[in-house]
mmCIF file of C-alpha atoms in Angstrom:
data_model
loop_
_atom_site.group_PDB
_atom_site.id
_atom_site.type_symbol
_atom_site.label_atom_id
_atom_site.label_comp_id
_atom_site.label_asym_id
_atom_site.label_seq_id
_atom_site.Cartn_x
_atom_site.Cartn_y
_atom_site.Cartn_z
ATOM 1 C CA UNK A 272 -5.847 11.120 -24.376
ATOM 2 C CA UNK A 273 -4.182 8.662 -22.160
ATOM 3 C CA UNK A 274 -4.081 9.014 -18.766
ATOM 4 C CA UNK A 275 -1.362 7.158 -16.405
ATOM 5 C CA UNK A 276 -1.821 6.062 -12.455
ATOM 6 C CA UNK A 277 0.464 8.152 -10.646
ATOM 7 C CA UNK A 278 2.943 5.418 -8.843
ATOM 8 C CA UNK A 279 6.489 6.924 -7.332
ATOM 9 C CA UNK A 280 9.393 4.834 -8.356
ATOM 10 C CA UNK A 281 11.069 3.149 -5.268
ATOM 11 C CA UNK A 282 14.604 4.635 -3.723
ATOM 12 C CA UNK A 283 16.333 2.162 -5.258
ATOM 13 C CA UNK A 284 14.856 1.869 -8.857
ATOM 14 C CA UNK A 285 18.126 3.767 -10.380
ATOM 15 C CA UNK A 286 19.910 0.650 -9.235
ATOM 16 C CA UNK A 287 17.600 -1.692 -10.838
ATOM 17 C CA UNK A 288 18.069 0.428 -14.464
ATOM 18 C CA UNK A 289 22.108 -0.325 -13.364
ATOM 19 C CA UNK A 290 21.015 -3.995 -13.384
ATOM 20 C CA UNK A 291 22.432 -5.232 -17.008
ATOM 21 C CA UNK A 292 20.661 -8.299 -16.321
ATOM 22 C CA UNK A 293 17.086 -6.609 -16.814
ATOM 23 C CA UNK A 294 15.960 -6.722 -20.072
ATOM 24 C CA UNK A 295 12.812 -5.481 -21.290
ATOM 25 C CA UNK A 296 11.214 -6.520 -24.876
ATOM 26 C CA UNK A 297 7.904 -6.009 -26.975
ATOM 27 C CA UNK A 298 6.032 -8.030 -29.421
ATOM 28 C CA UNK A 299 4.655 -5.812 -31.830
ATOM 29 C CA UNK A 300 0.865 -6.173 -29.987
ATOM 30 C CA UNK A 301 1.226 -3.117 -27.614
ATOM 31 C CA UNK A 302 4.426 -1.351 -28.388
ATOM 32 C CA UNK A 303 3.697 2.024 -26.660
ATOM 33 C CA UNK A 304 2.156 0.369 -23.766
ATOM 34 C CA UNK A 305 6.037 -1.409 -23.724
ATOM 35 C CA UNK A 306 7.752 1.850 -24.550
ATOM 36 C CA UNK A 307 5.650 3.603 -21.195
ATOM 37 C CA UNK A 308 6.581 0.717 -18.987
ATOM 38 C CA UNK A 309 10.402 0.782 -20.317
ATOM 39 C CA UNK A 310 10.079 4.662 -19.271
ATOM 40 C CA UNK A 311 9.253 3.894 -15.819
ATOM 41 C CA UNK A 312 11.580 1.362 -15.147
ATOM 42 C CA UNK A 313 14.676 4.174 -16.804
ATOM 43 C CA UNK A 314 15.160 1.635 -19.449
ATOM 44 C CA UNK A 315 14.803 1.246 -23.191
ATOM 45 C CA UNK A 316 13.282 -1.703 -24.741
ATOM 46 C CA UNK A 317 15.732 -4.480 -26.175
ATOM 47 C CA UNK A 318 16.656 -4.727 -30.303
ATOM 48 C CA UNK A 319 14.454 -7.007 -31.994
ATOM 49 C CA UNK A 320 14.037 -7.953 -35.764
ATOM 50 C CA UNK A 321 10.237 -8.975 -36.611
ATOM 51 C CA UNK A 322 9.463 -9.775 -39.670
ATOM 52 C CA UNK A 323 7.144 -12.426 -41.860
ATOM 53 C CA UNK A 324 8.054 -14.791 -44.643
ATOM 54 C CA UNK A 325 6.332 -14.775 -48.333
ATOM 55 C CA UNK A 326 3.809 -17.661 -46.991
ATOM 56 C CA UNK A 327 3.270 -15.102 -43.482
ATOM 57 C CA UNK A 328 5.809 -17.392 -40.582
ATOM 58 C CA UNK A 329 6.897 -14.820 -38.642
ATOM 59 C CA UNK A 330 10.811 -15.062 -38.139
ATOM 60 C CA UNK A 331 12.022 -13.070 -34.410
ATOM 61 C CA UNK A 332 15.516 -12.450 -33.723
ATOM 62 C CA UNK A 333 16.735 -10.479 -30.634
ATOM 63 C CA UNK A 334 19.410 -8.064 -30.986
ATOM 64 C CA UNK A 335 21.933 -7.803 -28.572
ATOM 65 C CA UNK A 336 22.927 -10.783 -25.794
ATOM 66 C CA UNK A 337 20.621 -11.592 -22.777
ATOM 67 C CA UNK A 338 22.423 -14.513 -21.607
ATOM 68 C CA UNK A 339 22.045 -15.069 -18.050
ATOM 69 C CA UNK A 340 19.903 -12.469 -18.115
ATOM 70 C CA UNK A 341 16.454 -11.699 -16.472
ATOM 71 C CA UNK A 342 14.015 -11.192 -19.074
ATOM 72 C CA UNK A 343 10.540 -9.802 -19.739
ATOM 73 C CA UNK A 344 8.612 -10.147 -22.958
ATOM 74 C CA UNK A 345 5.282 -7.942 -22.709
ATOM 75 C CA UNK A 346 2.934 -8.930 -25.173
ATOM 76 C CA UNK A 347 -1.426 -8.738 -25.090
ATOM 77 C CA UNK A 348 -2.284 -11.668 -27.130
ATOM 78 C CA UNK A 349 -5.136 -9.777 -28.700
ATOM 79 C CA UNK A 350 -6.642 -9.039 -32.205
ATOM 80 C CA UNK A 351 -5.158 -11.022 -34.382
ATOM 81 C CA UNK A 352 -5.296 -13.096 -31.354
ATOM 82 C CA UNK A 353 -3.816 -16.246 -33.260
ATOM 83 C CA UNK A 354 -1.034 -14.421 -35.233
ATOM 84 C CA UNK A 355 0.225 -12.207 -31.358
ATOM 85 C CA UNK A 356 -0.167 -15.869 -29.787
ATOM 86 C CA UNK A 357 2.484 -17.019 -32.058
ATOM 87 C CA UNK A 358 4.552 -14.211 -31.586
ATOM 88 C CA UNK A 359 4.884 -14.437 -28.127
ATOM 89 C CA UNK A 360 5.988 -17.833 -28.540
ATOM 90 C CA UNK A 361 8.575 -17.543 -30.314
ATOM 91 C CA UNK A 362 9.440 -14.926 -28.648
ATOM 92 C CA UNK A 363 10.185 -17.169 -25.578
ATOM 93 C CA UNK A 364 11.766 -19.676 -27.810
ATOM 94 C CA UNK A 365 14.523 -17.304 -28.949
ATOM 95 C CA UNK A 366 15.363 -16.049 -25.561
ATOM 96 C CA UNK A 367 15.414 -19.821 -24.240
ATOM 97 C CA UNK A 368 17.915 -21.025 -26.847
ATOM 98 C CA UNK A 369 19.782 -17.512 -26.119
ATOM 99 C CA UNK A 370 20.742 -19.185 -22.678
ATOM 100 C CA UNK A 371 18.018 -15.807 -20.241
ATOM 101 C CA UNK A 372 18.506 -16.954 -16.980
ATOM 102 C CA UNK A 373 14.232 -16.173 -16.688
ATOM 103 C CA UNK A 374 11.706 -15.798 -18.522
ATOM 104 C CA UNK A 375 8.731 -13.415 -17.639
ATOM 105 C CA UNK A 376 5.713 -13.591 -20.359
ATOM 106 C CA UNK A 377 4.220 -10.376 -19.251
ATOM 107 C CA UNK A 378 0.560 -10.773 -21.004
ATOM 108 C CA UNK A 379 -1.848 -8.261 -19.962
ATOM 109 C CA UNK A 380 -4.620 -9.587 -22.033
ATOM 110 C CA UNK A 381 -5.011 -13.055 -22.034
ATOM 111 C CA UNK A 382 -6.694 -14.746 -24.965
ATOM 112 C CA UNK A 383 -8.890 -17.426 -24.869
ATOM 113 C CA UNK A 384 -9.423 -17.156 -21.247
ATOM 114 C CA UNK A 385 -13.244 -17.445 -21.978
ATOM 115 C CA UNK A 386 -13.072 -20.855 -22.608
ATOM 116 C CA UNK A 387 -11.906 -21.873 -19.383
ATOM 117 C CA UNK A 388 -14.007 -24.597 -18.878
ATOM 118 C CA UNK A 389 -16.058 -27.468 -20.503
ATOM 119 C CA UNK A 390 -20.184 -26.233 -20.193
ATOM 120 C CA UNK A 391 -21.194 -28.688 -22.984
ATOM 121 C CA UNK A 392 -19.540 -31.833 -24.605
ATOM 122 C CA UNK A 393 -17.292 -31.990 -26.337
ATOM 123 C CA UNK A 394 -15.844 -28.763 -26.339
ATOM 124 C CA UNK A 395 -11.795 -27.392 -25.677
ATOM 125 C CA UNK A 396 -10.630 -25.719 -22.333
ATOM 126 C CA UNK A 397 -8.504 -23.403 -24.398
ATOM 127 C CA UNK A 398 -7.607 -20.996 -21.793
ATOM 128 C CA UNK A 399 -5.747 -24.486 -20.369
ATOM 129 C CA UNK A 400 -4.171 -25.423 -23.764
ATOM 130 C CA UNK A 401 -2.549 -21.604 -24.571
ATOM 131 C CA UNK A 402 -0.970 -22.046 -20.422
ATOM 132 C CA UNK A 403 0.050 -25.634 -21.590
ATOM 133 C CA UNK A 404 1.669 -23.616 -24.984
ATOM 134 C CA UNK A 405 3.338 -20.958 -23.570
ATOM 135 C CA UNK A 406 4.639 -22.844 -20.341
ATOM 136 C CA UNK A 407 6.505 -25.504 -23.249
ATOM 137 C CA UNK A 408 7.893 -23.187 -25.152
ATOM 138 C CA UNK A 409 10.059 -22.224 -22.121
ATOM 139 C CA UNK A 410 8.435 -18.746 -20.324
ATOM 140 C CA UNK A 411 9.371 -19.386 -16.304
ATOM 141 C CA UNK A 412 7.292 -16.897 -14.483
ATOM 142 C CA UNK A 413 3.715 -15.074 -15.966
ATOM 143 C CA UNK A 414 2.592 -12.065 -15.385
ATOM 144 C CA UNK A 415 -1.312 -11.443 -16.276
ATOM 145 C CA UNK A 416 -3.209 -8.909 -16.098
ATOM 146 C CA UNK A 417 -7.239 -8.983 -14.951
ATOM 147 C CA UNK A 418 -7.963 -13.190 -16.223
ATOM 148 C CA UNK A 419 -10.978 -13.399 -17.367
ATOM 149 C CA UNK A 420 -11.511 -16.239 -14.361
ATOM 150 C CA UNK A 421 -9.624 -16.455 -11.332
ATOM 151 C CA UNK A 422 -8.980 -20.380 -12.018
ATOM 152 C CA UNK A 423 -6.805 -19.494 -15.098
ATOM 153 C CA UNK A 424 -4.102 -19.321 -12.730
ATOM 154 C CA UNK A 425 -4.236 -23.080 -11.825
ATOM 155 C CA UNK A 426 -3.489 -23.886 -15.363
ATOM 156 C CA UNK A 427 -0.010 -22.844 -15.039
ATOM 157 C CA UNK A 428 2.970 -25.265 -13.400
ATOM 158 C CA UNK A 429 5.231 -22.023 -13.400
ATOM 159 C CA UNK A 430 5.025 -18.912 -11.024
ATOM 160 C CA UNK A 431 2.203 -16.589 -12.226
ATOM 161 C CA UNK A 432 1.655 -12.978 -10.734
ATOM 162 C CA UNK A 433 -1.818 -11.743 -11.246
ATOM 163 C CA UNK A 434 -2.520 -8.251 -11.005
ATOM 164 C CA UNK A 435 -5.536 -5.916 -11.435
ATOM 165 C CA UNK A 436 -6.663 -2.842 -13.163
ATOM 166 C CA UNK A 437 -8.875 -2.016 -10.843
ATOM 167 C CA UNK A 438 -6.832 0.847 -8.877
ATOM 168 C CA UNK A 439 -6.677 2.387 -12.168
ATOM 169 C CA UNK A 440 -9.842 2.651 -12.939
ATOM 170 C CA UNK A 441 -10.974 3.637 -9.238
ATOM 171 C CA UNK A 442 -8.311 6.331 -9.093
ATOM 172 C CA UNK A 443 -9.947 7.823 -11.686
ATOM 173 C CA UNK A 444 -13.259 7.864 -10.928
ATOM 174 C CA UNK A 445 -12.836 9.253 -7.421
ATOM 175 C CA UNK A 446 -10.894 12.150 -9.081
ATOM 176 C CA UNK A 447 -14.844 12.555 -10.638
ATOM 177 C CA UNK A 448 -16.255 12.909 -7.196
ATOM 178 C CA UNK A 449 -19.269 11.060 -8.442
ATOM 179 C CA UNK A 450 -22.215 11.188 -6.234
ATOM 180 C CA UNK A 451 -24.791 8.422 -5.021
ATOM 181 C CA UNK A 452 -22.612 5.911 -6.745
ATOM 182 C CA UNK A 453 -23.716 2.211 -7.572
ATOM 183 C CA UNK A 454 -21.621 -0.191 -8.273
ATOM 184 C CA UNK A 455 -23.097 -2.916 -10.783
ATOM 185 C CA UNK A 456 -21.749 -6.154 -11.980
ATOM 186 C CA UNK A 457 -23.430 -7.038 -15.211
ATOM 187 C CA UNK A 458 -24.278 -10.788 -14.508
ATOM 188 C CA UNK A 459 -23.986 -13.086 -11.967
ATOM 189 C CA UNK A 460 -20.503 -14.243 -12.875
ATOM 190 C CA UNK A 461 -18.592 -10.548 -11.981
ATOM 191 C CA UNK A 462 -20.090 -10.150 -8.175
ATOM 192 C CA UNK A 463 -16.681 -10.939 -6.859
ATOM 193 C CA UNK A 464 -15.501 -8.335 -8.645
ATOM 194 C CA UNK A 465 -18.265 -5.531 -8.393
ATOM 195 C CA UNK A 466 -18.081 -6.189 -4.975
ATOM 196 C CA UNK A 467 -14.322 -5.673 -4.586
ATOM 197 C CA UNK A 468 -14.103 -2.573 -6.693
ATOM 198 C CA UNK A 469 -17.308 -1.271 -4.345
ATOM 199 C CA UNK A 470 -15.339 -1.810 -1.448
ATOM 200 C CA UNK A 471 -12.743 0.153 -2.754
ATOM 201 C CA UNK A 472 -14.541 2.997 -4.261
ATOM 202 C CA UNK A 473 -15.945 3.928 -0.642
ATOM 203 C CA UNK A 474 -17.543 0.959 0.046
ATOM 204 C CA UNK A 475 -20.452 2.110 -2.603
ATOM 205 C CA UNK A 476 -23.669 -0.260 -2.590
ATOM 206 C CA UNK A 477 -23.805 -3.435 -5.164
ATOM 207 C CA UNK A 478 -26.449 -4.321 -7.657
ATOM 208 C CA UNK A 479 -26.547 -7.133 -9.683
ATOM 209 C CA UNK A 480 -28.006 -7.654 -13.375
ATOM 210 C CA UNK A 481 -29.856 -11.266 -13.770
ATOM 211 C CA UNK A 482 -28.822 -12.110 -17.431
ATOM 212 C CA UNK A 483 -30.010 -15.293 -19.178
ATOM 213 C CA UNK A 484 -27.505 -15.767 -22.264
ATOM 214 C CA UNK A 485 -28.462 -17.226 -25.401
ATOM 215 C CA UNK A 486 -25.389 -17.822 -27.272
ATOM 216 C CA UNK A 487 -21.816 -16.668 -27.874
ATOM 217 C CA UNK A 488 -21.728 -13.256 -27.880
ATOM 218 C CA UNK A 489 -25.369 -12.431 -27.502
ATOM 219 C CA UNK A 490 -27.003 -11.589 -23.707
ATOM 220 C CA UNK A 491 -30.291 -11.429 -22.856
ATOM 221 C CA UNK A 492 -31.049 -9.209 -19.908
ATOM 222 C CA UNK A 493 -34.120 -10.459 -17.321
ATOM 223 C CA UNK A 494 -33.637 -7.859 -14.049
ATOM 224 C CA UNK A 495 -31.945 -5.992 -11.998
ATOM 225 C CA UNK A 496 -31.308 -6.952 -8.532
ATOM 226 C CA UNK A 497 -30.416 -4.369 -6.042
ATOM 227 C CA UNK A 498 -31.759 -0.400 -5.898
ATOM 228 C CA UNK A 499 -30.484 1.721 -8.418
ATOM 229 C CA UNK A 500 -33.052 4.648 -8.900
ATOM 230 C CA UNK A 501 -31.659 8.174 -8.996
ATOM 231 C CA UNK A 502 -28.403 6.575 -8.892
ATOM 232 C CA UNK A 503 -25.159 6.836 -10.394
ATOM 233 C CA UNK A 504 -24.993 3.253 -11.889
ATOM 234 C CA UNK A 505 -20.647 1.823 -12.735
ATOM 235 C CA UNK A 506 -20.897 -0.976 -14.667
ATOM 236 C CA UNK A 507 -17.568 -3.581 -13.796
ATOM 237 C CA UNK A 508 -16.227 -6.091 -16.241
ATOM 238 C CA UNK A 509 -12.916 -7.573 -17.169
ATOM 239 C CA UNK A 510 -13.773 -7.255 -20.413
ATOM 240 C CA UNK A 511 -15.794 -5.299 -22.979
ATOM 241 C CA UNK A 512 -15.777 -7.455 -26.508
ATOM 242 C CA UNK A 513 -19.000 -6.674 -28.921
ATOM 243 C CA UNK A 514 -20.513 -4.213 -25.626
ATOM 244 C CA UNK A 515 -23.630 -6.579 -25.864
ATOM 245 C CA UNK A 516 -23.418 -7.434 -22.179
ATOM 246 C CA UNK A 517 -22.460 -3.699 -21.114
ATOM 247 C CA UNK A 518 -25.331 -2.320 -23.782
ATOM 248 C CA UNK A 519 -28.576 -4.761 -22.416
ATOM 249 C CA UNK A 520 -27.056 -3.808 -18.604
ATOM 250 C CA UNK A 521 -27.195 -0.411 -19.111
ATOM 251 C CA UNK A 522 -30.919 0.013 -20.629
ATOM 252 C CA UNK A 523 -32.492 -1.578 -17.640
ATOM 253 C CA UNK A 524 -30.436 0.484 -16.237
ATOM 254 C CA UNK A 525 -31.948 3.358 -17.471
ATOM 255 C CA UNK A 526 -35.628 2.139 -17.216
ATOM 256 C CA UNK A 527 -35.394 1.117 -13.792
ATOM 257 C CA UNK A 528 -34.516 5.233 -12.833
ATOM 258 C CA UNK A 529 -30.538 5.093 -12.514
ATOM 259 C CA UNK A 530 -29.166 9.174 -12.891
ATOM 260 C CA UNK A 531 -26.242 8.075 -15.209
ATOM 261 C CA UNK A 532 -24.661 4.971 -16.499
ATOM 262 C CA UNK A 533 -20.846 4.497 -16.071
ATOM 263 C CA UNK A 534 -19.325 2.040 -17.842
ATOM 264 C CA UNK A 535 -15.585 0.366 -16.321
ATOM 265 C CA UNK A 536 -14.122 -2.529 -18.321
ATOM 266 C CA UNK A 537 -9.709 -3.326 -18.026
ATOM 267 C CA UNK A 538 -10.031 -4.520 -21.687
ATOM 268 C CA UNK A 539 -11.316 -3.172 -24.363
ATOM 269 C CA UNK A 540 -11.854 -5.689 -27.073
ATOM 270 C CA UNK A 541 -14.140 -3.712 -28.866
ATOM 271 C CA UNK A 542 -15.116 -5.772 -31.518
ATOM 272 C CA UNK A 543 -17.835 -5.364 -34.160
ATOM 273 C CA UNK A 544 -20.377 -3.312 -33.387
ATOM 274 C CA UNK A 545 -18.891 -2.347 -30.117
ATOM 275 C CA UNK A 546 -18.497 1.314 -31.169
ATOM 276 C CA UNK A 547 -21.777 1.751 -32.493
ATOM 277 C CA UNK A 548 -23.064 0.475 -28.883
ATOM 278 C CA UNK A 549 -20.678 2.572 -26.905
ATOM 279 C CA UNK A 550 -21.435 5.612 -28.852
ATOM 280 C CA UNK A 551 -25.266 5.155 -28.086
ATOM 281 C CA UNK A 552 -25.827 7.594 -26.043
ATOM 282 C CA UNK A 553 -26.699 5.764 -22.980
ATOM 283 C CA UNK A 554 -23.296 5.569 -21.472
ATOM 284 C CA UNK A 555 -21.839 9.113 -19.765
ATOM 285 C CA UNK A 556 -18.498 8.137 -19.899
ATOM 286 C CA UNK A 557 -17.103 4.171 -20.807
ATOM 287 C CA UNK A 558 -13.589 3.835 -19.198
ATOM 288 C CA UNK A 559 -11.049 1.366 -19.965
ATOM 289 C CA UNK A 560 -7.684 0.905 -19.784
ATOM 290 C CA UNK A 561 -4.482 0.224 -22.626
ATOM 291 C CA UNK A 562 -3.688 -3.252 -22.145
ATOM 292 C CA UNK A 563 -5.356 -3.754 -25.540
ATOM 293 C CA UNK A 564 -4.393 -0.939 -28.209
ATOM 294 C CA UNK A 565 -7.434 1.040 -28.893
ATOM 295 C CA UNK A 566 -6.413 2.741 -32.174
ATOM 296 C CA UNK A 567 -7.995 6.095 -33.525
ATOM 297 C CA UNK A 568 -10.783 4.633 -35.573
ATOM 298 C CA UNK A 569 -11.934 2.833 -32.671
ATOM 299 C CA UNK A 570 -12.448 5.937 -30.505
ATOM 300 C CA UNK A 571 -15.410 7.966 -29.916
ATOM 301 C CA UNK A 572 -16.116 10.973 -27.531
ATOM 302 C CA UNK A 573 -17.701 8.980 -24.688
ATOM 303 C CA UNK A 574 -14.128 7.313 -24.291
ATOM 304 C CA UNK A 575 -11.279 7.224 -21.542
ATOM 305 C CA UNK A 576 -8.115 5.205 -21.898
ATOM 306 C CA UNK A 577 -6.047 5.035 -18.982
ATOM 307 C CA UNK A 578 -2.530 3.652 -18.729
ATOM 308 C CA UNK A 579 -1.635 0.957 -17.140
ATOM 309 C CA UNK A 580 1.873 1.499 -17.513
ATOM 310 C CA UNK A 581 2.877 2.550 -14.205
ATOM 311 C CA UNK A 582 1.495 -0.262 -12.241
ATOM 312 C CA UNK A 583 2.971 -2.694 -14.643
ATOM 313 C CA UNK A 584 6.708 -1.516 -14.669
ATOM 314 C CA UNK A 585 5.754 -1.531 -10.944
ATOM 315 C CA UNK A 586 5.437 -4.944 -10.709
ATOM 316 C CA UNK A 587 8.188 -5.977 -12.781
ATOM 317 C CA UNK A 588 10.289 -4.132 -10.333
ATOM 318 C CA UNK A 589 8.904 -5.861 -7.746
ATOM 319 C CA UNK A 590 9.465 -9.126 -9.356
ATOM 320 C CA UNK A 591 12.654 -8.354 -10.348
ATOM 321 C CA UNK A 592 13.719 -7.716 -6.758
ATOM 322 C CA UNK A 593 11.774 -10.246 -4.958
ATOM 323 C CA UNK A 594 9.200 -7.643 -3.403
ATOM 324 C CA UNK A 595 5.771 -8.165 -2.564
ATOM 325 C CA UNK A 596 3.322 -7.702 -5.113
ATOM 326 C CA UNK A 597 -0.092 -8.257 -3.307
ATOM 327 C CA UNK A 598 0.854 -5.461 -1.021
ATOM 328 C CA UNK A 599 0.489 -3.033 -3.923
ATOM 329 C CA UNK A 600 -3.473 -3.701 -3.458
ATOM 330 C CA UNK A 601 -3.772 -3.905 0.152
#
């Protein structure tokens, strides 16, 4: 089951959905995450043919006229990260040469944001190269959801509005009036964050896992810093890909006398073996929200998707009318 933030619509949202030149459309990554924002906002997503060619080019062709119109293209550039890259592209190319007054790539899971940075020679910053990509093909304003590094947002010449799951997720978990909560960051690299959703979620005590990695993808967990015996232990990330990470976090967890393990994550990645990690046993509950899809086969009973919906179609409202954003996390 889904659960959605509970955010009330401002006075003057029916005269935004009056607006003809607000236009909403969806890539075909998260279409009922689109179709929930569209709700809120009293709208219906635009007409759009999608389809692929024999060799697999995708073709796009929107469906009814947004000139001098304001418009936002939602689209997660997750798995097939490559192919929903592409998409999204194109996307903005079309409603460019369709004369859209703006141009809001609304991505609430940014791909390749790991690789944000050179740490050995030789290698890509591809988390620069996708913002040089999508800025090119013509998108004016983005709007991101939870970057995997606050820096990504440098890499953009245009406008970008960064927002946060975090409300979500610590709406939720005070309806659970947990007890002798602990907020954890799983390495070094999250503190900023652990430490912001602590301060939000009562201002709950920090601890801090030392984690040595030894390549992509695998983590090697050394220590915990911090007091978390007979504790209720939330794990924070931005991200929960093959669970490795969350999985090593949560043993020493365990061994070093923590009540329960909680584990928090915006996006859920989830790739192979996540499930098999998640479904463990070690975890009471793993939260995460529906920027990425999580479809059936991916679901087990220690799982809680909540919707992000609400706080999105917020924002574009606030966009849309030149309102403050950052006040909606003050």
């Amino acid at each position: 089951m889904i659960r959605s933030a509970t955010l009330t619509p401002q006075p003057t949202l029916s005269a935004l959905t009056d607006n003809n030149r607000l236009r909403l459309l969806s890539g075909s990554a998260n279409v009922p995450l689109a179709q929930e924002v569209a709700r809120y906002l009293g709208m219906d997503l635009g007409p759009m043919v999608r389809k692929r060619f024999a060799d697999g080019e995708l073709y796009i062709q929107i469906q009814e006229s947004i000139r001098g119109c304001d418009v936002y293209l939602l689209q997660p550039t997750c798995r097939p990260v490559n192919d929903h890259l592409m998409e999204l592209l194109i996307m903005i190319d079309a409603c460019r040469r369709a004369s859209a007054r703006q141009i809001t790539a609304v991505i609430p899971y940014y791909g390749y944001a790991r690789a944000d940075r050179k740490t050995a020679g030789r290698e890509s910053i591809s988390a620069k190269l996708v913002a040089n990509l999508i800025t090119q093909a013509g998108a004016s304003r983005i709007l991101a959801m939870d970057l995997h590094s606050a820096q990504i947002q440098g890499y953009f010449d245009i406008p970008l509005d960064h927002v946060y799951g975090s409300p979500t997720l610590i709406d939720y978990l005070s309806s659970k009036q947990l007890t002798d909560l602990v907020v954890v960051s799983p390495d070094v690299g999250g503190v900023a964050r652990a430490r912001a959703f602590a301060k939000k979620l009562d201002d709950a005590p920090l601890a801090i896992i030392d984690k040595r990695r030894q390549a992509h993808n695998v983590a090697e967990v050394m220590n915990v810093i911090g007091d978390v015996a007979g504790k209720t232990a939330v794990l924070v990330d931005d991200m929960i890909d093959t669970a490795g990470t969350i999985l090593e976090a949560a043993k020493i967890l365990k061994e070093s006398g923590a009540r329960q393990v909680y584990a928090c994550a915006t996006h859920a990645v989830f790739s192979p073996p996540a499930i098999d990690r998640l479904s463990s046993g070690l975890f009471e509950e793993v939260i995460v929200t529906n920027t990425i899809p999580v479809p059936e086969e991916r679901r087990f009973p220690q799982l809680t998707v909540l919707s992000v919906a609400n706080l999105l179609g917020e924002t574009i409202w606030r966009i849309h009318e030149d309102s403050s954003v950052s006040s909606m996390f003050r």
